Short mmCIF file of C-alpha atoms and ligand atoms in Angstrom, two decimals:
data_model
loop_
_atom_site.label_atom_id
_atom_site.label_comp_id
_atom_site.label_asym_id
_atom_site.label_seq_id
_atom_site.Cartn_x
_atom_site.Cartn_y
_atom_site.Cartn_z
CA UNK A 1 88.10 159.15 57.36
CA UNK A 2 84.31 158.54 56.97
CA UNK A 3 81.49 157.82 58.85
CA UNK A 4 81.07 154.37 57.94
CA UNK A 5 80.56 152.21 61.12
CA UNK A 6 82.17 148.93 59.43
CA UNK A 7 86.13 150.16 58.91
CA UNK A 8 86.48 150.48 55.09
CA UNK A 9 88.86 148.06 53.23
CA UNK A 10 91.49 150.31 51.87
CA UNK A 11 92.91 148.49 48.63
CA UNK A 12 95.83 150.72 47.74
CA UNK A 13 99.37 149.73 46.82
CA UNK A 14 100.83 153.23 46.99
CA UNK A 15 100.46 156.92 48.49
CA UNK A 16 100.50 160.25 46.35
CA UNK A 17 102.03 163.42 47.23
CA UNK A 18 100.38 167.12 46.43
CA UNK A 19 104.24 168.10 45.67
CA UNK A 20 107.91 168.41 46.14
CA UNK A 21 107.44 169.73 49.12
CA UNK A 22 105.24 167.74 50.64
CA UNK A 23 107.24 164.34 49.76
CA UNK A 24 110.29 166.39 51.60
CA UNK A 25 108.04 167.35 54.61
CA UNK A 26 106.88 163.33 54.79
CA UNK A 27 110.83 162.15 54.45
CA UNK A 28 111.50 164.76 57.57
CA UNK A 29 108.89 163.15 59.33
CA UNK A 30 106.69 166.50 59.31
CA UNK A 31 103.90 165.52 57.13
CA UNK A 32 102.21 161.65 57.69
CA UNK A 33 102.05 159.23 55.17
CA UNK A 34 102.22 155.54 54.46
CA UNK A 35 103.85 156.17 51.26
CA UNK A 36 103.83 152.58 49.97
CA UNK A 37 101.65 149.71 50.81
CA UNK A 38 104.33 147.50 52.39
CA UNK A 39 105.07 150.38 55.07
CA UNK A 40 101.36 150.46 55.76
CA UNK A 41 97.75 150.83 55.35
CA UNK A 42 94.53 152.28 56.91
CA UNK A 43 92.54 149.27 57.59
CA UNK A 44 95.53 147.21 58.61
CA UNK A 45 96.80 150.04 61.35
CA UNK A 46 92.86 150.47 62.05
CA UNK A 47 93.50 146.17 63.29
CA UNK A 48 96.99 147.09 64.82
CA UNK A 49 95.43 149.94 67.10
CA UNK A 50 92.46 147.53 68.31
CA UNK A 51 95.28 144.54 68.86
CA UNK A 52 97.69 147.19 70.70
CA UNK A 53 95.10 148.19 73.09
CA UNK A 54 93.45 145.06 73.62
CA UNK A 55 97.09 143.43 74.85
CA UNK A 56 97.93 147.09 76.44
CA UNK A 57 101.21 147.31 74.25
CA UNK A 58 102.87 150.62 73.14
CA UNK A 59 103.02 149.63 69.56
CA UNK A 60 101.56 146.55 67.31
CA UNK A 61 102.48 145.24 64.20
CA UNK A 62 100.56 143.04 61.98
CA UNK A 63 102.09 140.24 59.24
CA UNK A 64 100.52 138.07 56.82
CA UNK A 65 100.44 134.97 59.24
CA UNK A 66 101.66 134.04 62.78
CA UNK A 67 104.76 132.02 61.15
CA UNK A 68 105.75 135.59 59.34
CA UNK A 69 105.51 137.60 62.90
CA UNK A 70 107.77 134.64 65.06
CA UNK A 71 110.29 134.95 62.33
CA UNK A 72 110.36 138.55 61.95
CA UNK A 73 110.54 138.64 65.54
CA UNK A 74 113.68 136.60 65.53
CA UNK A 75 115.21 137.87 62.88
CA UNK A 76 114.85 141.43 63.67
CA UNK A 77 115.85 141.04 67.35
CA UNK A 78 118.84 138.27 67.55
CA UNK A 79 122.09 139.35 66.70
CA UNK A 80 124.20 136.89 64.41
CA UNK A 81 126.14 134.40 66.57
CA UNK A 82 123.34 135.65 69.66
CA UNK A 83 121.91 133.07 71.90
CA UNK A 84 118.14 132.16 72.74
CA UNK A 85 116.28 130.30 75.47
CA UNK A 86 113.01 128.49 74.17
CA UNK A 87 110.75 125.88 76.06
CA UNK A 88 110.06 122.29 74.78
CA UNK A 89 106.71 121.65 73.54
CA UNK A 90 106.34 124.70 71.07
CA UNK A 91 104.45 125.01 67.86
CA UNK A 92 106.30 122.94 65.27
CA UNK A 93 107.11 125.54 62.64
CA UNK A 94 108.69 127.80 65.05
CA UNK A 95 110.91 125.00 66.46
CA UNK A 96 111.87 124.19 63.05
CA UNK A 97 113.09 127.83 62.26
CA UNK A 98 114.79 127.68 65.08
CA UNK A 99 116.81 124.55 64.73
CA UNK A 100 117.37 124.43 61.10
CA UNK A 101 117.53 128.03 59.96
CA UNK A 102 119.05 130.00 62.87
CA UNK A 103 121.94 128.29 63.46
CA UNK A 104 123.07 129.35 59.62
CA UNK A 105 123.59 132.95 61.50
CA UNK A 106 125.53 131.42 64.19
CA UNK A 107 122.48 131.50 66.50
CA UNK A 108 122.52 128.89 69.25
CA UNK A 109 119.82 127.83 71.22
CA UNK A 110 118.87 126.56 74.78
CA UNK A 111 115.56 124.68 75.19
CA UNK A 112 114.01 124.19 78.62
CA UNK A 113 110.89 122.44 80.43
CA UNK A 114 108.58 125.66 80.91
CA UNK A 115 108.98 125.35 84.38
CA UNK A 116 112.65 124.95 84.76
CA UNK A 117 113.50 128.29 86.01
CA UNK A 118 116.89 126.95 87.64
CA UNK A 119 118.03 125.91 83.84
CA UNK A 120 116.95 129.42 82.95
CA UNK A 121 119.14 131.06 85.30
CA UNK A 122 121.99 128.93 84.35
CA UNK A 123 121.79 129.71 80.61
CA UNK A 124 121.42 133.55 81.31
CA UNK A 125 124.55 133.10 83.21
CA UNK A 126 126.55 130.99 81.08
CA UNK A 127 125.62 132.88 77.72
CA UNK A 128 124.94 136.43 76.11
CA UNK A 129 121.19 135.65 75.71
CA UNK A 130 119.28 138.06 73.65
CA UNK A 131 115.99 136.58 73.54
CA UNK A 132 113.93 134.38 75.90
CA UNK A 133 110.75 132.87 73.87
CA UNK A 134 107.96 130.37 75.09
CA UNK A 135 104.08 129.82 74.06
CA UNK A 136 102.02 130.24 77.39
CA UNK A 137 100.05 127.82 77.00
CA UNK A 138 102.04 125.89 74.63
CA UNK A 139 101.16 123.08 71.99
CA UNK A 140 99.44 120.40 72.80
CA UNK A 141 100.38 119.87 76.41
CA UNK A 142 99.05 123.70 77.72
CA UNK A 143 101.96 124.20 80.10
CA UNK A 144 102.28 127.81 81.18
CA UNK A 145 105.16 129.87 82.09
CA UNK A 146 105.46 132.17 85.03
CA UNK A 147 105.74 135.35 83.20
CA UNK A 148 106.68 137.41 86.36
CA UNK A 149 109.59 135.25 87.23
CA UNK A 150 111.13 134.95 83.87
CA UNK A 151 110.95 138.56 83.32
CA UNK A 152 112.33 138.97 86.79
CA UNK A 153 115.50 136.74 85.60
CA UNK A 154 115.67 138.17 82.23
CA UNK A 155 115.64 141.91 82.56
CA UNK A 156 118.75 142.26 84.69
CA UNK A 157 120.52 140.70 81.58
CA UNK A 158 119.16 142.37 79.09
CA UNK A 159 117.47 139.33 77.60
CA UNK A 160 114.06 140.17 75.65
CA UNK A 161 110.93 138.66 76.82
CA UNK A 162 108.62 137.46 74.19
CA UNK A 163 105.62 135.31 74.57
CA UNK A 164 103.79 133.79 72.00
CA UNK A 165 99.69 134.05 73.42
CA UNK A 166 97.99 132.54 70.64
CA UNK A 167 96.53 129.71 72.90
CA UNK A 168 95.79 132.50 75.96
CA UNK A 169 94.38 135.46 73.74
CA UNK A 170 94.61 138.71 75.22
CA UNK A 171 91.27 137.85 76.93
CA UNK A 172 92.42 135.35 79.23
CA UNK A 173 95.93 136.86 80.10
CA UNK A 174 98.24 139.70 78.88
CA UNK A 175 101.68 138.88 79.54
CA UNK A 176 103.03 142.24 78.95
CA UNK A 177 100.99 143.46 82.08
CA UNK A 178 103.41 140.70 83.57
CA UNK A 179 106.56 141.92 82.53
CA UNK A 180 106.87 140.17 78.95
CA UNK A 181 108.36 142.74 76.55
CA UNK A 182 106.73 141.40 73.48
CA UNK A 183 103.55 139.14 72.95
CA UNK A 184 103.11 137.60 69.01
CA UNK A 185 100.12 136.11 68.11
CA UNK A 186 99.01 133.81 65.07
CA UNK A 187 95.78 135.83 64.47
CA UNK A 188 94.45 132.90 62.21
CA UNK A 189 93.43 131.16 65.48
CA UNK A 190 91.00 133.05 68.51
CA UNK A 191 91.62 136.64 67.01
CA UNK A 192 90.21 135.91 63.68
CA UNK A 193 88.42 133.38 64.89
CA UNK A 194 86.53 132.04 61.96
CA UNK A 195 88.93 130.03 60.07
CA UNK A 196 88.79 132.28 57.01
CA UNK A 197 91.75 134.39 57.57
CA UNK A 198 95.92 133.85 57.90
CA UNK A 199 97.68 136.76 60.03
CA UNK A 200 100.01 137.12 62.84
CA UNK A 201 101.10 140.23 64.97
CA UNK A 202 103.63 141.67 67.18
CA UNK A 203 102.86 143.63 70.06
CA UNK A 204 104.56 145.44 73.04
CA UNK A 205 107.69 147.71 73.58
CA UNK A 206 107.86 150.24 71.11
CA UNK A 207 111.49 150.30 70.33
CA UNK A 208 111.14 146.53 70.10
CA UNK A 209 108.07 146.71 67.79
CA UNK A 210 109.85 149.52 65.71
CA UNK A 211 112.74 147.06 65.18
CA UNK A 212 110.65 144.38 64.13
CA UNK A 213 108.83 147.00 61.80
CA UNK A 214 111.85 148.17 60.17
CA UNK A 215 112.67 144.64 59.16
CA UNK A 216 109.33 143.77 58.14
CA UNK A 217 109.31 146.61 55.65
CA UNK A 218 112.54 145.20 54.06
CA UNK A 219 110.85 141.64 54.15
CA UNK A 220 107.40 141.95 53.13
CA UNK A 221 105.00 139.38 54.61
CA UNK A 222 102.50 142.33 54.51
CA UNK A 223 98.86 141.52 55.53
CA UNK A 224 96.15 141.89 52.69
CA UNK A 225 93.88 144.86 53.74
CA UNK A 226 90.57 142.55 52.90
CA UNK A 227 92.42 139.91 55.65
CA UNK A 228 92.72 142.80 58.17
CA UNK A 229 89.15 143.74 57.72
CA UNK A 230 88.28 140.01 58.43
CA UNK A 231 90.39 140.18 61.66
CA UNK A 232 88.94 143.59 62.89
CA UNK A 233 85.67 141.83 62.23
CA UNK A 234 86.46 138.89 64.17
CA UNK A 235 87.82 140.57 66.96
CA UNK A 236 84.37 142.23 67.13
CA UNK A 237 83.14 139.12 69.10
CA UNK A 238 86.20 138.29 70.86
CA UNK A 239 85.43 138.50 74.26
CA UNK A 240 81.96 136.20 73.84
CA UNK A 241 83.64 133.74 71.73
CA UNK A 242 86.51 133.12 74.22
CA UNK A 243 83.77 133.05 77.28
CA UNK A 244 82.23 130.19 75.60
CA UNK A 245 85.45 128.55 74.39
CA UNK A 246 86.92 128.54 77.91
CA UNK A 247 83.26 127.59 79.12
CA UNK A 248 83.30 124.50 76.59
CA UNK A 249 86.80 123.66 77.40
CA UNK A 250 86.82 123.53 81.19
CA UNK A 251 83.70 121.34 80.93
CA UNK A 252 85.20 118.84 78.45
CA UNK A 253 88.59 118.55 80.65
CA UNK A 254 86.37 117.82 83.44
CA UNK A 255 84.04 115.37 81.84
CA UNK A 256 87.02 113.38 80.22
CA UNK A 257 89.36 113.14 83.52
CA UNK A 258 86.52 111.06 85.26
CA UNK A 259 86.01 108.86 82.19
CA UNK A 260 87.46 105.54 82.43
CA UNK A 261 88.77 105.21 78.91
CA UNK A 262 90.73 108.14 79.17
CA UNK A 263 93.87 108.28 80.87
CA UNK A 264 95.51 111.45 81.26
CA UNK A 265 93.63 115.26 80.50
CA UNK A 266 96.23 117.77 79.98
CA UNK A 267 94.02 121.41 80.51
CA UNK A 268 95.56 124.01 82.97
CA UNK A 269 92.41 124.91 84.15
CA UNK A 270 92.51 121.22 86.19
CA UNK A 271 94.07 121.25 89.75
CA UNK A 272 95.88 117.81 88.25
CA UNK A 273 97.87 119.93 85.50
CA UNK A 274 101.53 120.48 86.57
CA UNK A 275 100.96 124.58 85.78
CA UNK A 276 97.68 125.02 87.27
CA UNK A 277 98.51 127.52 90.02
CA UNK A 278 100.70 129.23 87.44
CA UNK A 279 98.04 129.61 85.24
CA UNK A 280 95.07 130.51 87.95
CA UNK A 281 97.43 133.42 88.88
CA UNK A 282 97.81 134.86 85.10
CA UNK A 283 94.97 133.66 83.37
CA UNK A 284 91.24 134.79 83.70
CA UNK A 285 89.89 132.03 81.65
CA UNK A 286 92.20 128.60 80.59
CA UNK A 287 91.63 128.65 76.93
CA UNK A 288 89.21 126.56 74.48
CA UNK A 289 92.11 123.37 73.82
CA UNK A 290 91.83 120.39 75.91
CA UNK A 291 94.58 117.60 74.98
CA UNK A 292 93.84 114.15 76.41
CA UNK A 293 95.28 110.75 76.13
CA UNK A 294 93.30 107.68 75.27
CA UNK A 295 93.73 104.21 76.78
CA UNK A 296 94.64 102.61 73.80
CA UNK A 297 97.29 102.63 70.94
CA UNK A 298 97.63 104.92 67.99
CA UNK A 299 94.74 103.45 65.95
CA UNK A 300 92.30 103.02 68.88
CA UNK A 301 92.96 106.64 69.17
CA UNK A 302 92.05 106.92 65.58
CA UNK A 303 89.11 105.21 65.87
CA UNK A 304 87.89 107.35 68.42
CA UNK A 305 88.32 110.46 66.25
CA UNK A 306 86.55 109.25 63.15
CA UNK A 307 83.62 108.00 65.69
CA UNK A 308 83.39 111.70 66.65
CA UNK A 309 80.79 113.78 64.54
CA UNK A 310 80.50 116.99 65.78
CA UNK A 311 84.47 118.39 65.68
CA UNK A 312 86.01 118.47 62.13
CA UNK A 313 89.33 116.38 61.71
CA UNK A 314 91.58 119.33 60.98
CA UNK A 315 94.89 121.19 62.03
CA UNK A 316 94.48 124.37 63.89
CA UNK A 317 92.67 126.00 66.67
CA UNK A 318 90.38 129.36 67.79
CA UNK A 319 87.59 129.24 65.48
CA UNK A 320 84.09 128.83 66.24
CA UNK A 321 83.83 125.03 64.96
CA UNK A 322 85.40 122.52 67.01
CA UNK A 323 88.19 120.83 65.43
CA UNK A 324 89.98 117.54 66.58
CA UNK A 325 93.23 115.95 65.92
CA UNK A 326 95.78 113.36 66.59
CA UNK A 327 99.27 115.28 67.00
CA UNK A 328 101.16 112.37 66.07
CA UNK A 329 99.40 112.00 62.49
CA UNK A 330 98.28 115.61 61.60
CA UNK A 331 101.82 117.38 62.74
CA UNK A 332 104.38 114.25 63.20
CA UNK A 333 103.38 111.70 60.84
CA UNK A 334 106.69 112.19 59.10
CA UNK A 335 109.07 111.70 62.39
CA UNK A 336 108.87 108.21 63.03
CA UNK A 337 107.83 106.60 66.47
CA UNK A 338 111.64 107.38 68.04
CA UNK A 339 111.54 110.97 67.26
CA UNK A 340 108.40 111.41 68.45
CA UNK A 341 108.84 110.02 71.61
CA UNK A 342 111.89 112.06 72.06
CA UNK A 343 109.57 115.08 71.93
CA UNK A 344 107.03 113.81 73.89
CA UNK A 345 104.30 113.70 71.39
CA UNK A 346 102.20 110.16 72.49
CA UNK A 347 100.50 108.00 69.67
CA UNK A 348 97.24 108.14 71.92
CA UNK A 349 97.16 112.15 71.98
CA UNK A 350 94.06 113.91 71.00
CA UNK A 351 93.72 117.80 70.52
CA UNK A 352 90.36 118.92 70.98
CA UNK A 353 90.02 122.68 70.02
CA UNK A 354 86.50 123.32 71.47
CA UNK A 355 84.20 125.36 69.33
CA UNK A 356 81.61 127.91 70.51
CA UNK A 357 79.01 125.04 70.18
CA UNK A 358 76.44 123.79 73.09
CA UNK A 359 78.22 122.26 75.24
CA UNK A 360 75.59 119.70 75.69
CA UNK A 361 76.39 118.45 71.80
CA UNK A 362 80.08 118.27 72.26
CA UNK A 363 79.62 115.99 75.23
CA UNK A 364 77.16 113.52 73.93
CA UNK A 365 79.14 113.68 70.80
CA UNK A 366 82.67 112.63 72.75
CA UNK A 367 80.96 110.08 75.01
CA UNK A 368 79.25 108.13 72.26
CA UNK A 369 82.42 108.25 70.27
CA UNK A 370 84.29 106.89 73.37
CA UNK A 371 81.54 103.94 73.72
CA UNK A 372 82.89 102.73 70.19
CA UNK A 373 86.27 101.98 71.31
CA UNK A 374 87.30 99.24 73.62
C1 PLP B 1 99.21 128.55 64.46
C2 PLP B 1 100.20 128.96 65.40
C3 PLP B 1 101.50 129.68 64.81
C4 PLP B 1 101.57 129.65 63.61
O1 PLP B 1 100.67 130.75 62.99
P1 PLP B 1 100.20 130.81 61.54
O2 PLP B 1 98.89 131.95 61.72
O3 PLP B 1 99.38 129.70 61.15
O4 PLP B 1 101.44 131.16 60.35
C5 PLP B 1 102.44 129.90 65.93
N1 PLP B 1 102.15 129.78 67.01
C6 PLP B 1 101.01 129.32 67.75
C7 PLP B 1 101.18 128.69 69.24
C8 PLP B 1 100.08 128.84 66.75
O5 PLP B 1 99.16 128.01 67.41
#
């Protein structure tokens, strides 16, 4: 397009045609154009190509947020009265959509523990399953699924396998190469990497992405070209950042596991994690998020969090700054103790999303904060 090194931000809502002949050629697929901003944009396209190549997929669709990507995928690929399989311990808004809105279209759901492969086989045998959908690692317990094993079970049943790889990033794990049909990301997290943009993507099999794109063209939820530029710019340092996130999180998890004021640490890089073996096989790094349980109740845990000086108290993850949160308060405060217990969200659970600060600073800060609770 030009010799600018940085990708130009094409602020454009419509595309013009030289004459009627060119327009007809476009309609007959003999001339390439985007036609209108909802159907595509050169900046966005460049970003889609970059993510596509990084994941090793056939096609990629960018969307205005991770949720928009997830919902677009679900609505485009699951038929009315269909059945899907998802796993426990998943992003709250995704679960809400599956439980509250999909039933309106007669779509039912089996929810399984991420390592329940017998349960998956049973669900596949007893239902006409259109889709298997899981995060890997999951939020907040960082469970990892055996994508190869799941794909082998799902393929013969024509059940699409879609993995939310937000926590893994394509640097740590490429689910498509293990047999998944689709991977989705909240690009608001590691891909963007600087807590300054919302975006999402669907990448993988070209026919499936085409179905999602057709639906997206109707629904909207288009990514602004400025936002596409920010994702592109963030991705220039993705592998450097992820290497540091991985390193900080592994060291933090190890430090915390040995600490007397910590009950349990949930991190797939630790041998104590239930999915450590699966994670070792699929991941070259274990990600930047560490979840752990402080010895004490909700308020002791809150006191620890308030005593931390380095991380910001905030939801989200994947940016250069460390963030800390108590899932009970940030994500499930409206639920009440009983409902939280049902979901396995413990009041003393902390989610620490490591940034790219020096580990020594993270460690000394966490240790001084733990000193302050009894
Ligand atoms: C953040 C997140 C989402 C939602 O993405 P948004 O970009 O915030 O809409 C979905 N899945 C996972 C695992 C996430 O962390």
